[in-house]
PDB file of C-alpha atoms in Angstrom:
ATOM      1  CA  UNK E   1     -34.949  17.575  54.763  1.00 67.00           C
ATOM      2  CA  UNK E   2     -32.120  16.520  51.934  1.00 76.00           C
ATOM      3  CA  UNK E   3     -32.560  13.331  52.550  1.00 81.00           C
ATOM      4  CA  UNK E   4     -35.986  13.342  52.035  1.00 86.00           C
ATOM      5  CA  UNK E   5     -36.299  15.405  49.020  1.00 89.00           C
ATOM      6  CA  UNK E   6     -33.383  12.871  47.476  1.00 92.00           C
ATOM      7  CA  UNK E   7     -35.568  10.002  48.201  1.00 93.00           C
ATOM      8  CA  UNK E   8     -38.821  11.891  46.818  1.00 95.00           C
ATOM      9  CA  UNK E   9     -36.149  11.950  44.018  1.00 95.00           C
ATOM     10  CA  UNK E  10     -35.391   8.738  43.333  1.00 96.00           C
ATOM     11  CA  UNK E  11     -38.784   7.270  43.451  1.00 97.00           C
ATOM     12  CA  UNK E  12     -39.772   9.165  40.906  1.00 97.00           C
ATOM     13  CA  UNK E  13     -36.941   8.432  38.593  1.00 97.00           C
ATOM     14  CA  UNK E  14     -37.739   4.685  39.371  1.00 97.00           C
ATOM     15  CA  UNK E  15     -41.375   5.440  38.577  1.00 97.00           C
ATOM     16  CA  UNK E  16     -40.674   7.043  35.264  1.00 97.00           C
ATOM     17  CA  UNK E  17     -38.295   3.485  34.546  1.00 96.00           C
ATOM     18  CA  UNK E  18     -41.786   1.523  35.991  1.00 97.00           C
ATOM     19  CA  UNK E  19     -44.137   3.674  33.811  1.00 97.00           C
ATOM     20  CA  UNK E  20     -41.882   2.711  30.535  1.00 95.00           C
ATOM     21  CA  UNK E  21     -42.546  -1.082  30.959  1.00 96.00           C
ATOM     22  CA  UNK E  22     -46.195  -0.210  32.050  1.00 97.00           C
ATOM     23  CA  UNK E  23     -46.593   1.515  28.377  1.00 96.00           C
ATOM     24  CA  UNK E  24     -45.451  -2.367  27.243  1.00 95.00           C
ATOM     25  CA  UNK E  25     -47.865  -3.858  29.125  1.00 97.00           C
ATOM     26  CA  UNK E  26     -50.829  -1.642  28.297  1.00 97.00           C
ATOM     27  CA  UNK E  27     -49.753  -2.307  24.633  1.00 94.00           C
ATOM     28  CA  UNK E  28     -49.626  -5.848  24.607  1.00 95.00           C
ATOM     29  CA  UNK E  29     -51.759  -7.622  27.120  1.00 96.00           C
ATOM     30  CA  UNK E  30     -54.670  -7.023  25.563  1.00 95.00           C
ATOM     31  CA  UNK E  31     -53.519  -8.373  22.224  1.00 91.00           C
ATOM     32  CA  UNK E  32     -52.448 -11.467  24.667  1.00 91.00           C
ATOM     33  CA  UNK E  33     -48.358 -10.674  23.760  1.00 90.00           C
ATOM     34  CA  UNK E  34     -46.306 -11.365  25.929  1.00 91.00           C
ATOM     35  CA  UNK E  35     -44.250  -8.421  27.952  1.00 91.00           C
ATOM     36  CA  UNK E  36     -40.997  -9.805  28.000  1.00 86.00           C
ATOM     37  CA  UNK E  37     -40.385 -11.205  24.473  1.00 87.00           C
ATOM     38  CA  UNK E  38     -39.707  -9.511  21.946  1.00 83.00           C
ATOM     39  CA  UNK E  39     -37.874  -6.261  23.233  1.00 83.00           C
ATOM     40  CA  UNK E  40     -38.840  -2.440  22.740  1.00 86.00           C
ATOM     41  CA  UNK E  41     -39.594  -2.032  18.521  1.00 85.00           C
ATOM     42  CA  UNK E  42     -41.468   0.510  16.667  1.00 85.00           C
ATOM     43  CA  UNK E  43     -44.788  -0.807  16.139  1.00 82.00           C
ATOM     44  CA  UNK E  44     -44.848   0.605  12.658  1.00 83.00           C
ATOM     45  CA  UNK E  45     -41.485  -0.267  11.139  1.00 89.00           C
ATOM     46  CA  UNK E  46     -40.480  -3.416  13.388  1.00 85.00           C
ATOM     47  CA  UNK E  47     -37.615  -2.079  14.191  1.00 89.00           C
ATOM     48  CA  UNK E  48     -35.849  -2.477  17.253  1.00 89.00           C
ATOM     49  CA  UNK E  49     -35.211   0.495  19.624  1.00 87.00           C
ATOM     50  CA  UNK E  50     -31.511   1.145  21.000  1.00 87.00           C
ATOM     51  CA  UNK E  51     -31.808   1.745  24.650  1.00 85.00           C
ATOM     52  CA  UNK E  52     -30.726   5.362  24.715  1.00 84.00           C
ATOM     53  CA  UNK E  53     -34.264   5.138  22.739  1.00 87.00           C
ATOM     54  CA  UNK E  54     -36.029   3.976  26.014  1.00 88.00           C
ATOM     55  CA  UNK E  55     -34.643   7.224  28.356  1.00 92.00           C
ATOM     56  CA  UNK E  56     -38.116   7.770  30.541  1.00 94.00           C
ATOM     57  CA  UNK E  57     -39.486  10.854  28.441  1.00 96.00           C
ATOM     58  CA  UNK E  58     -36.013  12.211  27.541  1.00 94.00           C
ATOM     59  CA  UNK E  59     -36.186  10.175  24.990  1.00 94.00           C
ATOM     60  CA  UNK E  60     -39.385  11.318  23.767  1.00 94.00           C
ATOM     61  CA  UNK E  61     -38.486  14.746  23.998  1.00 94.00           C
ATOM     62  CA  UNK E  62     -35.403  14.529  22.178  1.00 93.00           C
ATOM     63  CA  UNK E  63     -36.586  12.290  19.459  1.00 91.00           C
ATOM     64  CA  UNK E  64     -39.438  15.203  19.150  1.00 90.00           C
ATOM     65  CA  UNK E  65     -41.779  12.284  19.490  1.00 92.00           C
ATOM     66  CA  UNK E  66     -41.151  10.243  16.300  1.00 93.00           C
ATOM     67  CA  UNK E  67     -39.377   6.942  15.731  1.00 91.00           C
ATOM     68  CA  UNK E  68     -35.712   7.241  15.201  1.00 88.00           C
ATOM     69  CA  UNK E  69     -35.862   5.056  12.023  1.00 89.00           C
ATOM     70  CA  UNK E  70     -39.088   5.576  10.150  1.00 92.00           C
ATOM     71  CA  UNK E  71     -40.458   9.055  11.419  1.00 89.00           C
ATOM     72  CA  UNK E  72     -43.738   7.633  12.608  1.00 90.00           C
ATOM     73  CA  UNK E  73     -45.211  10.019  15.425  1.00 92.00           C
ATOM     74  CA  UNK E  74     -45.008   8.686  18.769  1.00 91.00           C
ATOM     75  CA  UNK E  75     -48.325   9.310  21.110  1.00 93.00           C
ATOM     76  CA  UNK E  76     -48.014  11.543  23.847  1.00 95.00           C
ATOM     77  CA  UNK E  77     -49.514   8.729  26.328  1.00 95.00           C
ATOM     78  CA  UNK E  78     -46.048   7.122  26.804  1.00 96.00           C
ATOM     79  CA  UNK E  79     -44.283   9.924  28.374  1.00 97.00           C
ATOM     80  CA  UNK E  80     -47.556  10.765  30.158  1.00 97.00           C
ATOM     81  CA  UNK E  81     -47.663   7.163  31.762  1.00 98.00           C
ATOM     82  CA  UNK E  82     -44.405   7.395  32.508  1.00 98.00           C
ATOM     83  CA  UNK E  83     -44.794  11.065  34.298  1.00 98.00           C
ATOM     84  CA  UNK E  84     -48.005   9.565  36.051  1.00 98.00           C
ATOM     85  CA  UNK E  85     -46.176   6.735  37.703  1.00 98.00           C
ATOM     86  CA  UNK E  86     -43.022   8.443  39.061  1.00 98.00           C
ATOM     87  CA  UNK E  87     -45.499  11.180  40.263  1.00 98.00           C
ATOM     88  CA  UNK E  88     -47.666   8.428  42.281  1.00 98.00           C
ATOM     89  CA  UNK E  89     -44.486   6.910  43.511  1.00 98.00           C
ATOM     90  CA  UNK E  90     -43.297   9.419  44.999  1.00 97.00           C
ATOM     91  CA  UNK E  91     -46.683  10.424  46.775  1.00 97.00           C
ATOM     92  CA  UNK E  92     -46.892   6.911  47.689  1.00 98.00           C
ATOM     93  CA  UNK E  93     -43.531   7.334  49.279  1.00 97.00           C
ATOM     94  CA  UNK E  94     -44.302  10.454  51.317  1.00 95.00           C
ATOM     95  CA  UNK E  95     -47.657   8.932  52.282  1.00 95.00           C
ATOM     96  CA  UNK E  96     -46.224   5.987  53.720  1.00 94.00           C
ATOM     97  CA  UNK E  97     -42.057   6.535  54.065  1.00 92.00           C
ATOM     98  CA  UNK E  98     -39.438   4.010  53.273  1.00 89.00           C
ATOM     99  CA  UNK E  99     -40.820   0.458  54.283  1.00 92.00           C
ATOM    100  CA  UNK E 100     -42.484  -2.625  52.521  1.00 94.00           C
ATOM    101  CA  UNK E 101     -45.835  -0.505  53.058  1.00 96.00           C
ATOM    102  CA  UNK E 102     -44.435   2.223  49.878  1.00 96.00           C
ATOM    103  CA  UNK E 103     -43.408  -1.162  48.246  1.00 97.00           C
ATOM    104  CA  UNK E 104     -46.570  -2.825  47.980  1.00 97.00           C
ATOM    105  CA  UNK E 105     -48.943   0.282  47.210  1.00 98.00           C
ATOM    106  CA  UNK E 106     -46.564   1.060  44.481  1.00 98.00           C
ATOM    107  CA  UNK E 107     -47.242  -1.801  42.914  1.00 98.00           C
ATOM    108  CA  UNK E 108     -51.059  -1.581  43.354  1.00 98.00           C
ATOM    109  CA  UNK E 109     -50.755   2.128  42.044  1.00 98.00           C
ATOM    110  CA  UNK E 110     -48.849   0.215  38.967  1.00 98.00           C
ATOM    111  CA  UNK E 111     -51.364  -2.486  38.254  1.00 98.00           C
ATOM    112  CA  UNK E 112     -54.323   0.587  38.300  1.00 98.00           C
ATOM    113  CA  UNK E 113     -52.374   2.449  35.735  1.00 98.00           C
ATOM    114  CA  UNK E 114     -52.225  -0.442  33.727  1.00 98.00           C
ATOM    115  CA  UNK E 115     -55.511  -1.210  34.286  1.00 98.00           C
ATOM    116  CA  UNK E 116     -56.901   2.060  33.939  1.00 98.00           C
ATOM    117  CA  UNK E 117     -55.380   2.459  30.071  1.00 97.00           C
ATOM    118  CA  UNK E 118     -56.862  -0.509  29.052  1.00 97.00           C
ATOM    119  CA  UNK E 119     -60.250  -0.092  30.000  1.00 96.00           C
ATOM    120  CA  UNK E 120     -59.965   2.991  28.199  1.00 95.00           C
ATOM    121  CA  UNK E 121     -58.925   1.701  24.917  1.00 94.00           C
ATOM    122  CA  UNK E 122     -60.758  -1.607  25.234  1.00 94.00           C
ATOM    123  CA  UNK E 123     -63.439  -1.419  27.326  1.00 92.00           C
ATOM    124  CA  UNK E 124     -61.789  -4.232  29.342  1.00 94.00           C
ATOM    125  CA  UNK E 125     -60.154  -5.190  32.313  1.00 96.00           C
ATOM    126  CA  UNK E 126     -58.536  -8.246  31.618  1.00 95.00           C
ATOM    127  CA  UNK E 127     -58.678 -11.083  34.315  1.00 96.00           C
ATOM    128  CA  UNK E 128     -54.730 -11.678  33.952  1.00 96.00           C
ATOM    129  CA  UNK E 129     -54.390  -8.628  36.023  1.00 97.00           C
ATOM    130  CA  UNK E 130     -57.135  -8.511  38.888  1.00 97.00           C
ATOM    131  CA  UNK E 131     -57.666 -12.175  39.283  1.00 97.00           C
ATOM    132  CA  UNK E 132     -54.091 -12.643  40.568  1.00 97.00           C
ATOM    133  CA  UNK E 133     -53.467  -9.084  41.577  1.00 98.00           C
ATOM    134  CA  UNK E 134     -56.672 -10.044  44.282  1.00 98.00           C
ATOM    135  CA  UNK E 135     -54.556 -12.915  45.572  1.00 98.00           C
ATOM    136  CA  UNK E 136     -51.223 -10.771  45.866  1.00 98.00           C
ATOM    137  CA  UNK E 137     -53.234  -7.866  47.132  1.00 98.00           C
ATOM    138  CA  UNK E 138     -54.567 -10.675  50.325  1.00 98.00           C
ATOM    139  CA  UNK E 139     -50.710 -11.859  50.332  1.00 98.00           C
ATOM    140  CA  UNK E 140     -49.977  -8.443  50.888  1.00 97.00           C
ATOM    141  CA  UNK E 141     -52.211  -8.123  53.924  1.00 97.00           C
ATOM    142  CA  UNK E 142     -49.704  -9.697  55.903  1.00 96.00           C
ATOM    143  CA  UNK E 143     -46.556  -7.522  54.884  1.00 94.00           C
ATOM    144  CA  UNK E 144     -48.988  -4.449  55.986  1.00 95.00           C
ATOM    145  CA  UNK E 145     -49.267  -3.752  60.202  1.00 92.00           C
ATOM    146  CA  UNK E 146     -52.781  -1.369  60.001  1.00 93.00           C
ATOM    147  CA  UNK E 147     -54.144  -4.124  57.161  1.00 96.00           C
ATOM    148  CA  UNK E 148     -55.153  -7.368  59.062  1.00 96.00           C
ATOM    149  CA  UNK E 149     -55.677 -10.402  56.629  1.00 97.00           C
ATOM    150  CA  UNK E 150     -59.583 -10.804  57.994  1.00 97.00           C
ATOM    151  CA  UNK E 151     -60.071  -7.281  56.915  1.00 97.00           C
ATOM    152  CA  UNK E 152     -58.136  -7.639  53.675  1.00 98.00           C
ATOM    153  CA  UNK E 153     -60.747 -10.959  53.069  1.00 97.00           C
ATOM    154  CA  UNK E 154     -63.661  -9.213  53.825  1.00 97.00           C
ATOM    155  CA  UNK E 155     -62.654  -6.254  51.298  1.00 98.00           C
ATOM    156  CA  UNK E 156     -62.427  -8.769  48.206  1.00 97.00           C
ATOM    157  CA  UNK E 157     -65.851 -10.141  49.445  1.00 97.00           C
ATOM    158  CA  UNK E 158     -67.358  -6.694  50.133  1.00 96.00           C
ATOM    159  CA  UNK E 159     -65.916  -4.848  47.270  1.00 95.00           C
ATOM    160  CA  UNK E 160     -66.786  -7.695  44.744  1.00 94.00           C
ATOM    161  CA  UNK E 161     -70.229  -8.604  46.448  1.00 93.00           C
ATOM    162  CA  UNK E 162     -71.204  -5.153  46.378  1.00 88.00           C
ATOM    163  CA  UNK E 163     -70.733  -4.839  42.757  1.00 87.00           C
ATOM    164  CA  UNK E 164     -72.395  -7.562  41.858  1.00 88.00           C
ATOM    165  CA  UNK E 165     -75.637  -6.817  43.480  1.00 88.00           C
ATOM    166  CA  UNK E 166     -75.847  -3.005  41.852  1.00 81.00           C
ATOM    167  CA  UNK E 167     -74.951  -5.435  38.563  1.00 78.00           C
ATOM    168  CA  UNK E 168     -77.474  -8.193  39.148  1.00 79.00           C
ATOM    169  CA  UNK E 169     -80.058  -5.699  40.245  1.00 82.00           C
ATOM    170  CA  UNK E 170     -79.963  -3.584  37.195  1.00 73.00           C
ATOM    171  CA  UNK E 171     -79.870  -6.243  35.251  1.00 74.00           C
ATOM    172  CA  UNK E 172     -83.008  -7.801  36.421  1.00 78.00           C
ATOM    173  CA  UNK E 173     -85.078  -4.423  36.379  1.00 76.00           C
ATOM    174  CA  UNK E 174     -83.656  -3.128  32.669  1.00 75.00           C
ATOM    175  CA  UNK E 175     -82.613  -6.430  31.141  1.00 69.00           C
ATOM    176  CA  UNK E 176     -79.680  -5.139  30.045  1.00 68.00           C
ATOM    177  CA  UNK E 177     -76.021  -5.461  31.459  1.00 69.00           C
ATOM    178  CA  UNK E 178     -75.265  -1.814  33.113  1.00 61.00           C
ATOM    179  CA  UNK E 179     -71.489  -3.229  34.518  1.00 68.00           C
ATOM    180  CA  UNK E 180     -68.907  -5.379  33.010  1.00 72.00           C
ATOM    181  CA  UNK E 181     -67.596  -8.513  35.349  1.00 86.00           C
ATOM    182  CA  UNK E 182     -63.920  -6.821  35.334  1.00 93.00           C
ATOM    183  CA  UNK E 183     -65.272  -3.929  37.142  1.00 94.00           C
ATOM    184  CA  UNK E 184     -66.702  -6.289  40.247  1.00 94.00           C
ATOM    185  CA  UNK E 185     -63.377  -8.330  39.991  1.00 96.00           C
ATOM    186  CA  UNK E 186     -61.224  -4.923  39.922  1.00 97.00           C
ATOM    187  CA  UNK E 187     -63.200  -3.955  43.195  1.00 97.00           C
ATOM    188  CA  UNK E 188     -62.542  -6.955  45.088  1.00 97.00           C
ATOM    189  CA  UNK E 189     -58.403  -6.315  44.117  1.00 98.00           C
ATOM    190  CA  UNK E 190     -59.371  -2.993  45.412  1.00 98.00           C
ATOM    191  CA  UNK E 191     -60.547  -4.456  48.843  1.00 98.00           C
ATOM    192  CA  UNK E 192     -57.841  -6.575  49.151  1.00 98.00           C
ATOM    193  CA  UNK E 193     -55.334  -4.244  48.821  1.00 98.00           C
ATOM    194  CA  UNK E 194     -57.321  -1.569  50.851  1.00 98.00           C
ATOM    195  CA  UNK E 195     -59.389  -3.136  53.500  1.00 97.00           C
ATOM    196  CA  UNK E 196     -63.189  -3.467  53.299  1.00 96.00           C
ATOM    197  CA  UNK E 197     -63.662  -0.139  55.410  1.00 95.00           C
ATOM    198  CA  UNK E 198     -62.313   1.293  51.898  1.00 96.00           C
ATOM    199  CA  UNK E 199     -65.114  -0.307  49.859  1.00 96.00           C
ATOM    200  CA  UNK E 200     -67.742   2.326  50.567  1.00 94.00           C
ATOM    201  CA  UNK E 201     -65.670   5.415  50.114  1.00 95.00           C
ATOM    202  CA  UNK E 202     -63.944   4.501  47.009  1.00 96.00           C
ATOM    203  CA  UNK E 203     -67.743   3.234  45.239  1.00 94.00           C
ATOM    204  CA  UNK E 204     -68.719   6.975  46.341  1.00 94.00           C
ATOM    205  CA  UNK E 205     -65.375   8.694  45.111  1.00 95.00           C
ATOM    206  CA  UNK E 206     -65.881   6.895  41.972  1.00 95.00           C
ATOM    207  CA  UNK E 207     -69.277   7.835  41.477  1.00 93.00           C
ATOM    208  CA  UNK E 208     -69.048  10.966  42.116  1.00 94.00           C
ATOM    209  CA  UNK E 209     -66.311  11.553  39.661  1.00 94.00           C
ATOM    210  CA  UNK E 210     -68.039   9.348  37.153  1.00 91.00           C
ATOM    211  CA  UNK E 211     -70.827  11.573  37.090  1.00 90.00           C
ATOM    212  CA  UNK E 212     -68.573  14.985  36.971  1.00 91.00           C
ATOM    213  CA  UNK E 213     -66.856  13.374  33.931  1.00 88.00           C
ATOM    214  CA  UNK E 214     -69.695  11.545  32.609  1.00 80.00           C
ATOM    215  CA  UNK E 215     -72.816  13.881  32.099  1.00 79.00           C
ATOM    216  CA  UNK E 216     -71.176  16.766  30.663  1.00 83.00           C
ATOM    217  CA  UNK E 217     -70.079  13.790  27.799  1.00 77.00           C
ATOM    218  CA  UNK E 218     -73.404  12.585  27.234  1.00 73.00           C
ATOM    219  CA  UNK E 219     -74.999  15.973  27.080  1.00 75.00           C
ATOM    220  CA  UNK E 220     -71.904  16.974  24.578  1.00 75.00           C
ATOM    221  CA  UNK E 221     -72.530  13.801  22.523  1.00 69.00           C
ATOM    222  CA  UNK E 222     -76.355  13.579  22.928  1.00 63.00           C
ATOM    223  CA  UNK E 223     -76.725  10.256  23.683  1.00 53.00           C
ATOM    224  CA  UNK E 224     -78.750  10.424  27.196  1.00 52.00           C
ATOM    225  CA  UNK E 225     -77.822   7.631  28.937  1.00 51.00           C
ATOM    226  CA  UNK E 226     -76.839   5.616  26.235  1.00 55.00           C
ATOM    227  CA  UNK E 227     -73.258   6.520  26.034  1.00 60.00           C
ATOM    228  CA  UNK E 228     -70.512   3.604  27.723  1.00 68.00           C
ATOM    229  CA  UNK E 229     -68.216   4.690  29.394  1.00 79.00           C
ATOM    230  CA  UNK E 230     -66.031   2.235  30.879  1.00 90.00           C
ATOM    231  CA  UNK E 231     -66.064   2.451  35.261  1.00 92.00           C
ATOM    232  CA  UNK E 232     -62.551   1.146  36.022  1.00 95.00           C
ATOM    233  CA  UNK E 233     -60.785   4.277  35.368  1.00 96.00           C
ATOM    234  CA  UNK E 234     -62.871   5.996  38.112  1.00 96.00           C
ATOM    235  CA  UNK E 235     -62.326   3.103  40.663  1.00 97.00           C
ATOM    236  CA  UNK E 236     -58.435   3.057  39.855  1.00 98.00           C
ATOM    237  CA  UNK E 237     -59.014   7.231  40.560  1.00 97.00           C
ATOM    238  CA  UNK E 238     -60.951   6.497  43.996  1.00 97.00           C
ATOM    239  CA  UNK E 239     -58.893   3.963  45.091  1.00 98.00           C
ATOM    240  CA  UNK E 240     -55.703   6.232  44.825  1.00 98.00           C
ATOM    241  CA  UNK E 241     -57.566   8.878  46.014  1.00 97.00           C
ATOM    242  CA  UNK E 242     -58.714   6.977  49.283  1.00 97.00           C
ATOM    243  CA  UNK E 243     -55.359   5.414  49.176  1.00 97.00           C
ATOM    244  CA  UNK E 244     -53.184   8.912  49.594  1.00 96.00           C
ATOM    245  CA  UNK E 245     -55.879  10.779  51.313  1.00 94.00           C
ATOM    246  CA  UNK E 246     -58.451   8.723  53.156  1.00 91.00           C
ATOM    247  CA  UNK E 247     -57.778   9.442  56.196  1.00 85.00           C
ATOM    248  CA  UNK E 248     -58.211  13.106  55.971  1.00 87.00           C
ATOM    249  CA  UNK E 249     -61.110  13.072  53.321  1.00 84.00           C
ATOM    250  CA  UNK E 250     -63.145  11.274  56.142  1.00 82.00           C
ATOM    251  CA  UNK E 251     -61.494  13.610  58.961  1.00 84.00           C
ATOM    252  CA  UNK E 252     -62.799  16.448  57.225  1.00 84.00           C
ATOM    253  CA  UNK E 253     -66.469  14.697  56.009  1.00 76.00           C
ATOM    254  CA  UNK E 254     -66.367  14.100  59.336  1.00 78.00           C
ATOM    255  CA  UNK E 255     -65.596  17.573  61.052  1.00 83.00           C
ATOM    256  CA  UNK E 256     -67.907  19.094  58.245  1.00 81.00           C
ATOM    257  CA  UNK E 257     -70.712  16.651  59.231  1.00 77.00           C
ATOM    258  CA  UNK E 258     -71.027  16.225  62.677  1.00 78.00           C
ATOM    259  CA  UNK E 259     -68.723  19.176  63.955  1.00 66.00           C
TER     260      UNK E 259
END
């Protein structure tokens, strides 16, 4: 039992370490910077942060969420994305234990966070993350003993096929786009991380959610059905969903269902 609460632990200390360079990457990729070079700076004074300035939310707190060197106030999404990863990692750990399993859905946990923040800002989900994170999800396939790499295959072509076809077949009775191309790419990662016997509940998971989060917005704002709102946060939320609790979700649809 103490040896599983210390690794619970220490996967979520690694996540909060994970979630700090996340906050870099949701920062700069979209503004096509690279996450390496320079090092951690304030964005407003161009300074350059010590590293007992980079602490996982310790920092934050003690700094009472300003810059060190020019005061400037310090959003509260950094500590938050920092909080959120540990949190998965660790849940990711218990789900699946101490093998290359935890490994790679920690990183696919990772790449939706990243993804997830972006959209939201930008409406965008940049191809420099799901077109390769498609290939390492198949690659992945083969490091994972329930995920065979014909069902990994069929998930990219099922979750990105699928897509398409709602896309294509809106398009053609509105004549207007209704879904973005990164969404379709983001569900094929999804499926190849996942397994095309994922594909079906995560476009329901997400839907549903979309529609909890999304009405109430557009009958707060007014707009009908003329307010965007971008769709990859609610896949990112379905796949984790499906990812952590799948199994039982569809035990207890199931049960509920059919007896």
């Amino acid at each position: 039992m103490q040896e599983a609460v210390f690794i619970y632990i220490f996967s979520f200390l690694l996540g909060l370490t994970i979630g700090s360079f996340l906050n870099v990457c949701i920062y700069r990729i979209p503004e096509g910077k690279s996450i390496l070079w320079p090092g951690s700076h304030c964005p407003n004074c161009r300074n350059k942060l010590r590293w007992y300035h980079n602490i996982p939310v310790l920092s934050y707190v003690l700094l009472k969420g300003r810059c060190s060197f020019c005061g400037t106030g310090i959003s509260l999404r950094y500590p938050a994305v920092e909080v959120l990863t540990g949190t998965l990692f660790a849940l990711v750990v218990s789900r699946f234990g101490l093998n290359p399993s935890a490994l790679v859905y920690s990183f696919f946990v990772a790449l939706l966070i990243v993804i997830t923040f972006i959209d939201l800002d930008f409406q965008i989900i940049p191809d420099v993350l799901s077109l390769p994170g498609i290939v390492v999800g198949f690659l992945c396939s083969f490091l994972i003993p329930w995920l065979p790499w014909s069902a990994s295959l069929l998930g990219i072509a099922l979750g990105g096929g699928s897509l398409f076809l709602v896309a294509f077949t809106y398009k053609l009775l509105t004549k207007v786009d209704g879904m973005g191309g990164g969404d379709i790419k983001l569900l094929a990662m999804i499926g190849a991380f996942l397994g095309w016997k994922a594909i079906l509940p995560v476009i329901f998971l997400s839907s549903a959610i979309g529609c909890l989060v999304g009405i109430p917005l557009m009958l707060r704002k007014g707009s009908g059905t003329k307010l965007a709102i971008p769709f990859g946060p609610f896949l990112a939320l379905g796949a984790v969903i499906y990812l952590l609790y799948g199994g039982y979700l569809i035990q207890w649809y199931l049960r509920v269902s059919f007896g």
